[in-house]
Short mmCIF file of C-alpha atoms and ligand atoms in Angstrom, two decimals:
data_model
loop_
_atom_site.label_atom_id
_atom_site.label_comp_id
_atom_site.label_asym_id
_atom_site.label_seq_id
_atom_site.Cartn_x
_atom_site.Cartn_y
_atom_site.Cartn_z
CA UNK A 1 51.16 76.40 -1.37
CA UNK A 2 50.21 75.84 -5.13
CA UNK A 3 48.55 78.81 -7.08
CA UNK A 4 44.69 78.24 -7.71
CA UNK A 5 43.49 78.02 -10.93
CA UNK A 6 40.52 80.33 -11.97
CA UNK A 7 38.72 78.23 -14.69
CA UNK A 8 36.34 80.01 -16.97
CA UNK A 9 34.02 77.88 -18.71
CA UNK A 10 32.66 79.75 -21.36
CA UNK A 11 29.15 78.80 -22.18
CA UNK A 12 29.28 82.30 -23.93
CA UNK A 13 32.28 80.90 -26.19
CA UNK A 14 30.56 78.09 -26.97
CA UNK A 15 27.19 79.76 -28.07
CA UNK A 16 29.09 81.57 -30.44
CA UNK A 17 30.70 78.53 -32.03
CA UNK A 18 27.29 77.09 -32.15
CA UNK A 19 25.76 79.73 -34.26
CA UNK A 20 28.83 79.14 -36.59
CA UNK A 21 27.54 75.85 -36.72
CA UNK A 22 24.25 76.47 -37.76
CA UNK A 23 25.18 78.96 -40.28
CA UNK A 24 27.81 77.05 -42.00
CA UNK A 25 25.09 73.76 -41.42
CA UNK A 26 22.96 76.54 -43.96
CA UNK A 27 25.21 77.85 -46.64
CA UNK A 28 26.91 74.44 -47.08
CA UNK A 29 23.13 72.26 -47.62
CA UNK A 30 23.12 70.26 -50.14
CA UNK A 31 26.82 69.99 -51.13
CA UNK A 32 27.24 66.54 -50.40
CA UNK A 33 30.62 67.29 -48.09
CA UNK A 34 32.65 64.90 -46.62
CA UNK A 35 35.62 64.99 -44.54
CA UNK A 36 38.34 62.69 -43.23
CA UNK A 37 40.34 63.19 -39.73
CA UNK A 38 43.52 61.29 -39.13
CA UNK A 39 44.21 61.14 -35.52
CA UNK A 40 47.88 60.98 -34.32
CA UNK A 41 49.31 60.07 -30.80
CA UNK A 42 47.87 59.73 -27.50
CA UNK A 43 43.81 59.40 -26.08
CA UNK A 44 43.85 63.15 -25.73
CA UNK A 45 43.87 63.66 -29.32
CA UNK A 46 42.11 60.63 -30.17
CA UNK A 47 39.13 62.44 -27.71
CA UNK A 48 40.00 65.69 -29.16
CA UNK A 49 39.55 64.33 -32.73
CA UNK A 50 36.00 63.24 -31.58
CA UNK A 51 35.05 66.81 -30.75
CA UNK A 52 36.18 67.61 -34.24
CA UNK A 53 34.00 64.96 -35.94
CA UNK A 54 31.02 66.05 -34.16
CA UNK A 55 31.23 69.80 -34.77
CA UNK A 56 31.79 69.01 -38.56
CA UNK A 57 28.77 66.47 -38.61
CA UNK A 58 26.73 69.15 -37.43
CA UNK A 59 27.85 71.32 -40.24
CA UNK A 60 26.79 68.47 -42.48
CA UNK A 61 29.95 66.93 -43.70
CA UNK A 62 29.78 63.22 -43.86
CA UNK A 63 32.80 60.99 -42.66
CA UNK A 64 34.87 58.67 -44.93
CA UNK A 65 37.94 57.12 -44.65
CA UNK A 66 39.19 58.20 -48.04
CA UNK A 67 41.40 61.33 -48.39
CA UNK A 68 41.26 61.30 -52.25
CA UNK A 69 37.42 61.79 -51.91
CA UNK A 70 37.26 64.16 -49.57
CA UNK A 71 36.55 67.58 -49.25
CA UNK A 72 37.99 68.53 -46.00
CA UNK A 73 41.06 66.74 -44.58
CA UNK A 74 42.28 67.27 -41.03
CA UNK A 75 45.40 65.79 -39.29
CA UNK A 76 45.65 65.80 -35.65
CA UNK A 77 48.95 65.68 -35.04
CA UNK A 78 51.48 64.35 -32.10
CA UNK A 79 55.16 65.29 -31.29
CA UNK A 80 56.08 63.25 -28.62
CA UNK A 81 58.87 61.32 -30.68
CA UNK A 82 60.66 62.74 -33.68
CA UNK A 83 59.30 59.90 -35.90
CA UNK A 84 55.69 60.92 -35.13
CA UNK A 85 56.65 64.15 -36.89
CA UNK A 86 58.09 62.58 -39.69
CA UNK A 87 54.77 60.44 -40.47
CA UNK A 88 53.11 63.89 -40.97
CA UNK A 89 55.26 65.47 -43.03
CA UNK A 90 55.49 62.29 -45.14
CA UNK A 91 51.55 62.02 -45.39
CA UNK A 92 51.62 66.02 -46.09
CA UNK A 93 53.38 65.43 -49.31
CA UNK A 94 50.47 62.77 -50.45
CA UNK A 95 48.19 65.28 -49.67
CA UNK A 96 49.84 68.12 -52.06
CA UNK A 97 49.11 65.59 -54.61
CA UNK A 98 45.68 64.90 -53.83
CA UNK A 99 45.24 69.11 -53.52
CA UNK A 100 46.46 69.34 -57.13
CA UNK A 101 44.09 67.28 -58.59
CA UNK A 102 41.27 68.87 -56.53
CA UNK A 103 42.16 72.29 -55.59
CA UNK A 104 38.81 72.65 -53.67
CA UNK A 105 40.05 70.48 -51.04
CA UNK A 106 40.44 72.02 -47.52
CA UNK A 107 43.46 70.89 -45.44
CA UNK A 108 43.58 71.50 -41.66
CA UNK A 109 46.58 70.54 -39.28
CA UNK A 110 45.90 71.11 -35.29
CA UNK A 111 47.21 69.22 -32.48
CA UNK A 112 50.68 69.07 -30.35
CA UNK A 113 53.05 69.32 -33.40
CA UNK A 114 51.38 72.70 -34.21
CA UNK A 115 52.25 74.44 -31.09
CA UNK A 116 55.87 74.45 -31.67
CA UNK A 117 57.23 77.54 -33.62
CA UNK A 118 59.60 75.57 -35.58
CA UNK A 119 57.06 73.39 -37.22
CA UNK A 120 55.08 76.41 -38.17
CA UNK A 121 57.83 77.92 -39.80
CA UNK A 122 58.44 74.48 -41.66
CA UNK A 123 55.01 74.37 -42.78
CA UNK A 124 54.91 78.11 -43.78
CA UNK A 125 58.02 77.58 -46.23
CA UNK A 126 57.71 74.07 -47.42
CA UNK A 127 53.77 73.04 -47.12
CA UNK A 128 51.90 76.17 -48.00
CA UNK A 129 49.06 74.45 -49.56
CA UNK A 130 47.61 73.98 -45.79
CA UNK A 131 44.59 76.03 -45.27
CA UNK A 132 44.10 76.11 -41.97
CA UNK A 133 46.37 75.63 -39.04
CA UNK A 134 45.40 75.36 -34.78
CA UNK A 135 46.50 74.04 -31.93
CA UNK A 136 45.79 72.42 -28.91
CA UNK A 137 44.03 75.73 -26.91
CA UNK A 138 41.62 76.53 -29.33
CA UNK A 139 39.94 73.25 -31.10
CA UNK A 140 36.62 74.30 -30.24
CA UNK A 141 37.14 77.26 -32.56
CA UNK A 142 37.30 75.24 -35.57
CA UNK A 143 33.72 76.36 -37.05
CA UNK A 144 35.06 79.86 -36.85
CA UNK A 145 38.17 79.62 -38.83
CA UNK A 146 36.74 77.24 -41.27
CA UNK A 147 34.01 80.02 -41.87
CA UNK A 148 36.92 82.57 -42.33
CA UNK A 149 38.69 80.22 -44.67
CA UNK A 150 35.61 80.09 -46.75
CA UNK A 151 34.50 83.41 -46.80
CA UNK A 152 38.46 84.88 -47.48
CA UNK A 153 39.64 81.72 -49.43
CA UNK A 154 42.78 82.85 -47.83
CA UNK A 155 44.52 80.17 -45.29
CA UNK A 156 44.12 80.70 -41.16
CA UNK A 157 46.64 80.29 -38.67
CA UNK A 158 45.61 80.58 -35.12
CA UNK A 159 47.99 79.28 -32.50
CA UNK A 160 47.74 80.47 -29.07
CA UNK A 161 50.47 79.81 -26.49
CA UNK A 162 48.34 79.06 -23.71
CA UNK A 163 44.55 78.10 -22.90
CA UNK A 164 42.16 80.61 -22.11
CA UNK A 165 38.78 79.11 -21.34
CA UNK A 166 37.66 75.40 -20.70
CA UNK A 167 35.15 75.26 -23.33
CA UNK A 168 32.31 72.75 -22.48
CA UNK A 169 29.16 71.52 -24.23
CA UNK A 170 29.92 71.41 -27.81
CA UNK A 171 28.66 68.53 -30.21
CA UNK A 172 30.87 65.63 -30.23
CA UNK A 173 30.97 62.00 -31.36
CA UNK A 174 31.53 58.84 -30.02
CA UNK A 175 33.74 55.94 -31.33
CA UNK A 176 31.75 53.18 -29.51
CA UNK A 177 28.38 53.40 -27.95
CA UNK A 178 29.07 51.39 -25.09
CA UNK A 179 32.32 53.18 -24.10
CA UNK A 180 33.14 56.21 -23.86
CA UNK A 181 36.49 58.31 -22.68
CA UNK A 182 36.44 61.69 -20.57
CA UNK A 183 39.24 63.90 -19.97
CA UNK A 184 39.06 65.04 -16.24
CA UNK A 185 42.00 67.79 -16.65
CA UNK A 186 44.26 68.79 -19.33
CA UNK A 187 47.68 69.74 -19.56
CA UNK A 188 50.83 68.53 -17.45
CA UNK A 189 52.62 70.28 -14.94
CA UNK A 190 55.22 67.66 -14.20
CA UNK A 191 58.25 68.26 -17.03
CA UNK A 192 60.14 65.24 -17.29
CA UNK A 193 62.89 66.28 -18.77
CA UNK A 194 62.41 64.08 -22.15
CA UNK A 195 58.95 65.27 -22.35
CA UNK A 196 58.09 67.78 -25.12
CA UNK A 197 54.06 67.74 -23.82
CA UNK A 198 53.84 70.19 -21.12
CA UNK A 199 55.15 72.60 -23.89
CA UNK A 200 52.68 71.94 -26.03
CA UNK A 201 49.58 71.16 -23.72
CA UNK A 202 50.54 73.62 -21.28
CA UNK A 203 49.86 73.76 -17.55
CA UNK A 204 47.69 71.58 -15.91
CA UNK A 205 44.02 72.56 -15.27
CA UNK A 206 41.33 69.83 -13.62
CA UNK A 207 37.74 69.96 -14.68
CA UNK A 208 35.09 70.67 -11.91
CA UNK A 209 33.77 67.30 -10.25
CA UNK A 210 30.34 68.42 -10.59
CA UNK A 211 30.89 68.97 -14.53
CA UNK A 212 32.49 65.40 -15.03
CA UNK A 213 29.85 63.94 -12.63
CA UNK A 214 27.05 65.18 -15.09
CA UNK A 215 28.87 64.23 -18.35
CA UNK A 216 29.32 60.63 -17.18
CA UNK A 217 25.57 60.57 -15.98
CA UNK A 218 24.66 61.35 -19.29
CA UNK A 219 27.22 58.88 -20.89
CA UNK A 220 25.49 55.95 -18.50
CA UNK A 221 21.87 57.38 -19.62
CA UNK A 222 23.17 56.94 -23.28
CA UNK A 223 23.74 53.54 -22.95
CA UNK A 224 27.47 53.62 -22.05
CA UNK A 225 28.51 50.94 -19.35
CA UNK A 226 32.43 51.91 -19.47
CA UNK A 227 34.51 54.89 -19.13
CA UNK A 228 37.69 56.10 -19.29
CA UNK A 229 39.28 59.17 -17.72
CA UNK A 230 42.15 60.64 -19.57
CA UNK A 231 44.71 63.10 -17.81
CA UNK A 232 48.74 62.92 -18.37
CA UNK A 233 48.94 62.73 -14.70
CA UNK A 234 45.15 61.80 -13.19
CA UNK A 235 46.80 61.05 -9.82
CA UNK A 236 47.04 64.70 -9.32
CA UNK A 237 43.32 65.22 -10.32
CA UNK A 238 41.84 67.94 -8.79
CA UNK A 239 44.61 69.48 -6.53
CA UNK A 240 44.07 73.17 -8.26
CA UNK A 241 40.38 73.55 -8.05
CA UNK A 242 39.45 76.13 -5.88
CA UNK A 243 37.72 73.71 -3.63
CA UNK A 244 40.51 70.80 -4.02
CA UNK A 245 39.22 67.40 -4.86
CA UNK A 246 41.27 64.33 -4.87
CA UNK A 247 41.60 61.66 -7.98
CA UNK A 248 40.43 59.17 -5.42
CA UNK A 249 37.39 61.25 -4.17
CA UNK A 250 36.21 61.73 -7.89
CA UNK A 251 36.42 57.80 -8.78
CA UNK A 252 34.58 57.15 -5.45
CA UNK A 253 31.85 59.56 -6.46
CA UNK A 254 31.80 57.93 -10.01
CA UNK A 255 31.95 54.81 -8.85
CA UNK A 256 28.30 55.10 -7.56
CA UNK A 257 26.56 55.92 -10.77
CA UNK A 258 24.10 53.28 -11.33
CA UNK A 259 24.44 51.20 -14.35
CA UNK A 260 28.40 52.65 -14.90
CA UNK A 261 29.96 49.04 -15.14
CA UNK A 262 33.53 49.71 -15.43
CA UNK A 263 35.50 52.94 -14.76
CA UNK A 264 38.81 53.15 -16.46
CA UNK A 265 41.75 55.80 -16.44
CA UNK A 266 44.76 56.86 -17.83
CA UNK A 267 47.72 57.65 -16.78
CA UNK A 268 48.81 57.20 -12.87
CA UNK A 269 52.26 59.08 -12.35
CA UNK A 270 53.84 56.76 -9.92
CA UNK A 271 55.03 59.94 -7.80
CA UNK A 272 51.29 60.58 -6.77
CA UNK A 273 49.80 57.12 -6.56
CA UNK A 274 47.89 57.51 -3.06
CA UNK A 275 47.00 55.20 -0.38
CA UNK A 276 43.84 56.07 -0.49
CA UNK A 277 43.26 55.84 -4.47
CA UNK A 278 44.72 52.02 -3.96
CA UNK A 279 41.71 51.85 -1.34
CA UNK A 280 39.02 52.98 -3.65
CA UNK A 281 40.27 50.69 -6.16
CA UNK A 282 40.47 48.07 -4.14
CA UNK A 283 36.98 48.93 -2.76
CA UNK A 284 35.05 49.65 -5.88
CA UNK A 285 33.47 46.77 -7.79
CA UNK A 286 33.04 48.93 -11.05
CA UNK A 287 37.18 50.64 -10.54
CA UNK A 288 39.04 47.99 -12.77
CA UNK A 289 41.78 46.44 -12.08
CA UNK A 290 44.35 47.67 -13.89
CA UNK A 291 46.72 50.33 -13.49
CA UNK A 292 48.93 51.85 -16.05
CA UNK A 293 51.86 52.91 -14.31
CA UNK A 294 54.99 54.05 -16.35
CA UNK A 295 58.05 53.85 -15.20
CA UNK A 296 60.42 54.94 -17.82
CA UNK A 297 63.77 53.77 -16.65
CA UNK A 298 64.85 50.95 -13.48
CA UNK A 299 67.89 53.28 -12.54
CA UNK A 300 67.51 55.68 -9.91
CA UNK A 301 70.63 57.66 -11.31
CA UNK A 302 68.64 58.21 -14.57
CA UNK A 303 65.13 58.65 -12.87
CA UNK A 304 66.30 61.49 -11.25
CA UNK A 305 67.99 62.90 -14.37
CA UNK A 306 64.50 62.63 -15.88
CA UNK A 307 62.86 64.42 -12.96
CA UNK A 308 60.40 61.47 -12.31
CA UNK A 309 60.58 61.92 -8.90
CA UNK A 310 60.90 58.58 -7.62
CA UNK A 311 63.21 55.84 -7.13
CA UNK A 312 63.51 52.16 -8.29
CA UNK A 313 62.62 51.39 -4.62
CA UNK A 314 60.00 53.28 -4.04
CA UNK A 315 58.48 52.53 -7.39
CA UNK A 316 59.12 48.66 -6.57
CA UNK A 317 57.32 49.31 -3.11
CA UNK A 318 54.17 50.96 -4.72
CA UNK A 319 53.84 47.73 -6.99
CA UNK A 320 53.83 45.57 -3.75
CA UNK A 321 51.35 47.82 -2.05
CA UNK A 322 49.14 47.71 -4.98
CA UNK A 323 49.01 43.91 -5.42
CA UNK A 324 48.77 43.53 -1.24
CA UNK A 325 45.52 45.76 -1.50
CA UNK A 326 44.22 44.59 -4.96
CA UNK A 327 45.69 40.94 -5.66
CA UNK A 328 44.68 40.46 -9.22
CA UNK A 329 45.21 43.51 -10.31
CA UNK A 330 47.40 44.17 -13.71
CA UNK A 331 49.86 46.81 -14.21
CA UNK A 332 51.17 47.89 -17.55
CA UNK A 333 54.00 50.57 -18.17
CA UNK A 334 55.96 52.68 -20.46
CA UNK A 335 59.99 52.22 -20.92
CA UNK A 336 62.09 54.72 -22.65
CA UNK A 337 65.56 53.33 -23.52
CA UNK A 338 68.64 55.09 -24.32
CA UNK A 339 67.90 58.16 -22.39
CA UNK A 340 71.13 60.22 -22.17
CA UNK A 341 74.06 59.13 -19.77
CA UNK A 342 72.16 55.56 -19.41
CA UNK A 343 74.91 52.83 -18.79
CA UNK A 344 74.94 49.35 -19.22
CA UNK A 345 74.32 49.23 -15.34
CA UNK A 346 71.27 51.63 -15.29
CA UNK A 347 69.94 49.88 -18.24
CA UNK A 348 70.60 46.26 -16.12
CA UNK A 349 68.11 48.17 -13.27
CA UNK A 350 65.41 47.97 -15.91
CA UNK A 351 65.63 44.88 -16.78
CA UNK A 352 65.54 43.85 -13.13
CA UNK A 353 62.48 46.12 -12.51
CA UNK A 354 60.84 43.60 -15.45
CA UNK A 355 62.04 40.67 -13.94
CA UNK A 356 60.28 41.86 -10.40
CA UNK A 357 57.33 43.40 -11.30
CA UNK A 358 55.89 40.99 -14.64
CA UNK A 359 54.02 43.32 -16.60
CA UNK A 360 51.10 42.68 -17.98
CA UNK A 361 51.76 44.90 -20.98
CA UNK A 362 54.45 47.63 -22.13
CA UNK A 363 55.09 49.99 -24.45
CA UNK A 364 58.96 50.44 -24.96
CA UNK A 365 60.13 53.26 -26.57
CA UNK A 366 63.66 54.66 -27.68
CA UNK A 367 64.75 57.77 -26.93
CA UNK A 368 63.83 60.71 -29.25
CA UNK A 369 65.15 64.03 -28.50
CA UNK A 370 62.77 66.69 -28.48
CA UNK A 371 64.30 70.42 -29.13
CA UNK A 372 63.36 72.67 -26.38
CA UNK A 373 63.29 70.12 -23.73
CA UNK A 374 66.23 70.10 -20.74
CA UNK A 375 67.51 66.34 -21.97
CA UNK A 376 67.81 67.33 -25.60
CA UNK A 377 71.28 69.58 -24.66
CA UNK A 378 72.31 66.88 -21.89
CA UNK A 379 75.53 65.40 -23.00
CA UNK A 380 76.17 61.49 -23.16
CA UNK A 381 73.33 61.03 -25.87
CA UNK A 382 73.63 57.27 -26.06
CA UNK A 383 74.99 55.85 -29.83
CA UNK A 384 72.30 54.21 -31.63
CA UNK A 385 73.76 51.24 -32.26
CA UNK A 386 73.84 50.47 -28.31
CA UNK A 387 70.21 51.70 -27.79
CA UNK A 388 68.99 49.52 -30.60
CA UNK A 389 70.59 46.29 -28.65
CA UNK A 390 69.12 47.59 -25.62
CA UNK A 391 65.84 47.97 -26.98
CA UNK A 392 65.64 44.55 -28.60
CA UNK A 393 66.58 42.86 -25.66
CA UNK A 394 64.21 44.82 -23.33
CA UNK A 395 61.50 44.05 -25.67
CA UNK A 396 62.16 40.28 -25.74
CA UNK A 397 62.15 40.31 -21.63
CA UNK A 398 59.26 41.96 -21.47
CA UNK A 399 57.23 39.93 -23.67
CA UNK A 400 58.54 36.94 -22.34
CA UNK A 401 56.60 38.00 -19.12
CA UNK A 402 54.13 39.18 -20.33
CA UNK A 403 53.31 36.03 -21.94
CA UNK A 404 54.05 34.14 -18.59
CA UNK A 405 51.36 36.18 -17.00
CA UNK A 406 48.93 35.49 -19.45
CA UNK A 407 48.97 31.99 -18.83
CA UNK A 408 47.54 32.01 -15.71
CA UNK A 409 44.38 32.89 -17.29
CA UNK A 410 44.42 29.57 -19.14
CA UNK A 411 41.32 27.43 -17.76
CA UNK A 412 39.52 30.42 -15.78
CA UNK A 413 36.22 32.18 -16.65
CA UNK A 414 36.52 35.73 -16.98
CA UNK A 415 33.72 38.41 -17.81
CA UNK A 416 34.74 40.20 -20.93
CA UNK A 417 33.09 43.37 -22.41
CA UNK A 418 33.19 42.69 -26.73
CA UNK A 419 34.19 46.14 -28.58
CA UNK A 420 34.36 44.68 -32.14
CA UNK A 421 35.15 42.21 -34.53
CA UNK A 422 38.86 41.34 -34.83
CA UNK A 423 40.31 42.44 -37.98
CA UNK A 424 41.59 39.41 -39.39
CA UNK A 425 38.66 37.07 -38.84
CA UNK A 426 35.18 38.33 -38.82
CA UNK A 427 33.68 35.60 -37.06
CA UNK A 428 35.72 36.43 -33.73
CA UNK A 429 34.83 39.66 -31.26
CA UNK A 430 37.62 41.45 -29.40
CA UNK A 431 36.88 42.37 -25.83
CA UNK A 432 38.58 43.25 -22.26
CA UNK A 433 38.49 41.80 -19.36
CA UNK A 434 37.96 43.87 -16.03
CA UNK A 435 41.96 43.71 -15.81
CA UNK A 436 42.49 45.28 -19.19
CA UNK A 437 43.33 41.93 -20.90
CA UNK A 438 42.46 41.84 -24.82
CA UNK A 439 40.37 38.34 -25.44
CA UNK A 440 39.65 36.89 -28.75
CA UNK A 441 36.18 35.02 -28.62
CA UNK A 442 34.03 33.02 -31.86
CA UNK A 443 31.05 34.77 -31.26
CA UNK A 444 28.00 36.45 -33.07
CA UNK A 445 28.34 40.65 -33.67
CA UNK A 446 25.57 40.91 -31.72
CA UNK A 447 27.17 40.54 -28.55
CA UNK A 448 29.21 43.85 -29.22
CA UNK A 449 28.78 46.01 -26.25
CA UNK A 450 28.08 43.75 -24.12
CA UNK A 451 29.00 41.50 -21.56
CA UNK A 452 29.66 37.86 -21.76
CA UNK A 453 31.28 35.06 -19.30
CA UNK A 454 34.02 33.17 -21.29
CA UNK A 455 36.39 30.44 -20.58
CA UNK A 456 39.93 31.23 -21.60
CA UNK A 457 41.39 27.93 -23.45
CA UNK A 458 44.81 29.54 -24.86
CA UNK A 459 46.86 32.38 -24.94
CA UNK A 460 49.09 34.30 -27.15
CA UNK A 461 51.88 36.96 -25.89
CA UNK A 462 49.18 40.04 -26.48
CA UNK A 463 45.87 38.17 -26.22
CA UNK A 464 43.86 35.37 -24.76
CA UNK A 465 41.61 33.10 -26.96
CA UNK A 466 38.34 31.98 -25.12
CA UNK A 467 34.83 30.44 -25.48
CA UNK A 468 31.42 31.52 -24.80
CA UNK A 469 30.26 29.68 -22.04
CA UNK A 470 26.87 28.81 -22.68
N1 SAH B 501 52.10 61.36 -18.96
C1 SAH B 501 52.51 60.36 -19.16
C2 SAH B 501 53.04 59.72 -20.63
C3 SAH B 501 52.64 60.95 -21.74
S1 SAH B 501 53.69 60.46 -23.12
C4 SAH B 501 53.24 60.07 -17.94
O1 SAH B 501 53.81 60.39 -17.44
O2 SAH B 501 53.12 58.53 -17.90
C5 SAH B 501 53.54 58.77 -23.38
C6 SAH B 501 54.80 57.70 -23.43
O3 SAH B 501 55.74 58.47 -24.30
C7 SAH B 501 55.73 58.66 -22.07
O4 SAH B 501 55.19 57.59 -20.79
C8 SAH B 501 57.00 58.14 -22.40
O5 SAH B 501 57.03 56.48 -22.21
C9 SAH B 501 57.20 57.66 -24.13
N2 SAH B 501 57.94 59.59 -24.08
C10 SAH B 501 57.54 60.70 -24.21
N3 SAH B 501 58.63 61.40 -24.53
C11 SAH B 501 59.30 60.71 -25.16
C12 SAH B 501 61.01 60.95 -25.69
N4 SAH B 501 61.23 62.33 -25.68
N5 SAH B 501 61.14 59.68 -26.42
C13 SAH B 501 60.99 58.54 -26.13
N6 SAH B 501 59.44 58.39 -25.55
C14 SAH B 501 59.09 59.65 -25.03
FE1 SF4 B 502 55.18 64.23 -20.02
FE2 SF4 B 502 56.35 63.59 -17.49
FE3 SF4 B 502 54.08 65.08 -18.13
FE4 SF4 B 502 53.96 62.20 -18.62
S1 SF4 B 502 53.90 63.28 -16.65
S2 SF4 B 502 53.64 64.10 -20.07
S3 SF4 B 502 56.10 61.66 -19.12
S4 SF4 B 502 56.26 65.95 -18.24
FE1 F3S B 503 51.33 63.07 -28.86
FE2 F3S B 503 50.09 65.23 -27.65
FE3 F3S B 503 49.52 63.13 -27.00
S1 F3S B 503 52.66 64.99 -28.27
S2 F3S B 503 51.60 61.80 -27.32
S3 F3S B 503 49.10 63.83 -29.16
S4 F3S B 503 49.64 64.95 -25.80
#
């Protein structure tokens, strides 16, 4: 039996930080300070950044997008692949120039990358102009760290190697007023052999069902129509709580909240997707009919070496169960190409899965060696030219299938929740269907945050084009 977790939701700690926020807001009053947050990586980091922004705004900082006009710049970092880290080192080089011109600029780094010793060493040696460094377990301590930096004028490094409390109820912002992300759990216990996340985000811990329900109710009362539940493996939600609850239980409870129109979730690990969950998705109207189900690789032999705990066959069976129970469900996925030991035959298995599943979307990644993970020391790392060839082949094939899948929408009328104006054309709004497909429509921006019926008239590979139904 797995160990039961004791979660200490520290209201005391939240109060301490709130008090510091109050003190800082008094001392910083009238200074007209500006902040700029850059977020790298996944939705977890995006959600953490909302918490960071909320705290800074309570202190009186105003959000801007130009780093060279800011008084406080913070990078919330990712280290899932090497190029994510290289991007941050590159940006730091640029920040150094900005700081030379404005020595009062405070630079803070946080997030997953900071949890690695090797990164800390590099920062201390080559980037000692950084003022504040903290990690993934102590985001809520930002007010205190900033206070220390302002009082001592010295750089502050505070990295913990495991989590202590889940601190609820600190201020946070929301990017959209009609939709919100909600963490239902933190960390990961799965240790896929390529992945750094369990090392930088710690062991899996779930929030109490009642806390999640209260948060969602408050969001709905505040105008939210769509929530996205976040976790590295939402399907194992609640198993370690003192009174265990399943993810299916959580979804069916939340689906009863009056006024909540859409519930999404990410990410579903195929090994833990239960029949009970399939039933809940099928039965609850407001649980969206889309699932992100990363396969990573099609070959059972590679999946074993990745420690994914499912086979090609069991994955395909799961897809078929989902489609039988929920005929119009859309399935998206992640692929890793070039995992150590991947032969041409293994790669053909991945292509075969693409042919069989017909994904509605896919993120394709080239395997990136992460120091400290078991795969980093595996023999038979695949040569770069071979990986690139496979990557391009997989991308072309998945895109062909994605386009094929999109065509079925042409002529249909679908319900769209409009999210924002399109970057390229201000007269066009982008929104999503219940099945999470992106739709572009010529529409007034007063429709942002609202649902409308849209007739699909054409399609591109990654979005549908529609017209408002009068
Ligand atoms: N918890 C999620 C994934 C989080 S990381 C899950 O299990 O599905 C998001 C994606 O990054 C993964 O699905 C994987 O495809 C990719 N990824 C993780 N580590 C990687 C690595 N070392 N190299 C390349 N891609 C990686
Ligand atoms: Fe990484 Fe695997 Fe955990 Fe996902 S489930 S975060 S891929 S270790
Ligand atoms: Fe990156 Fe951390 Fe997410 S490593 S992908 S930001 S959990």
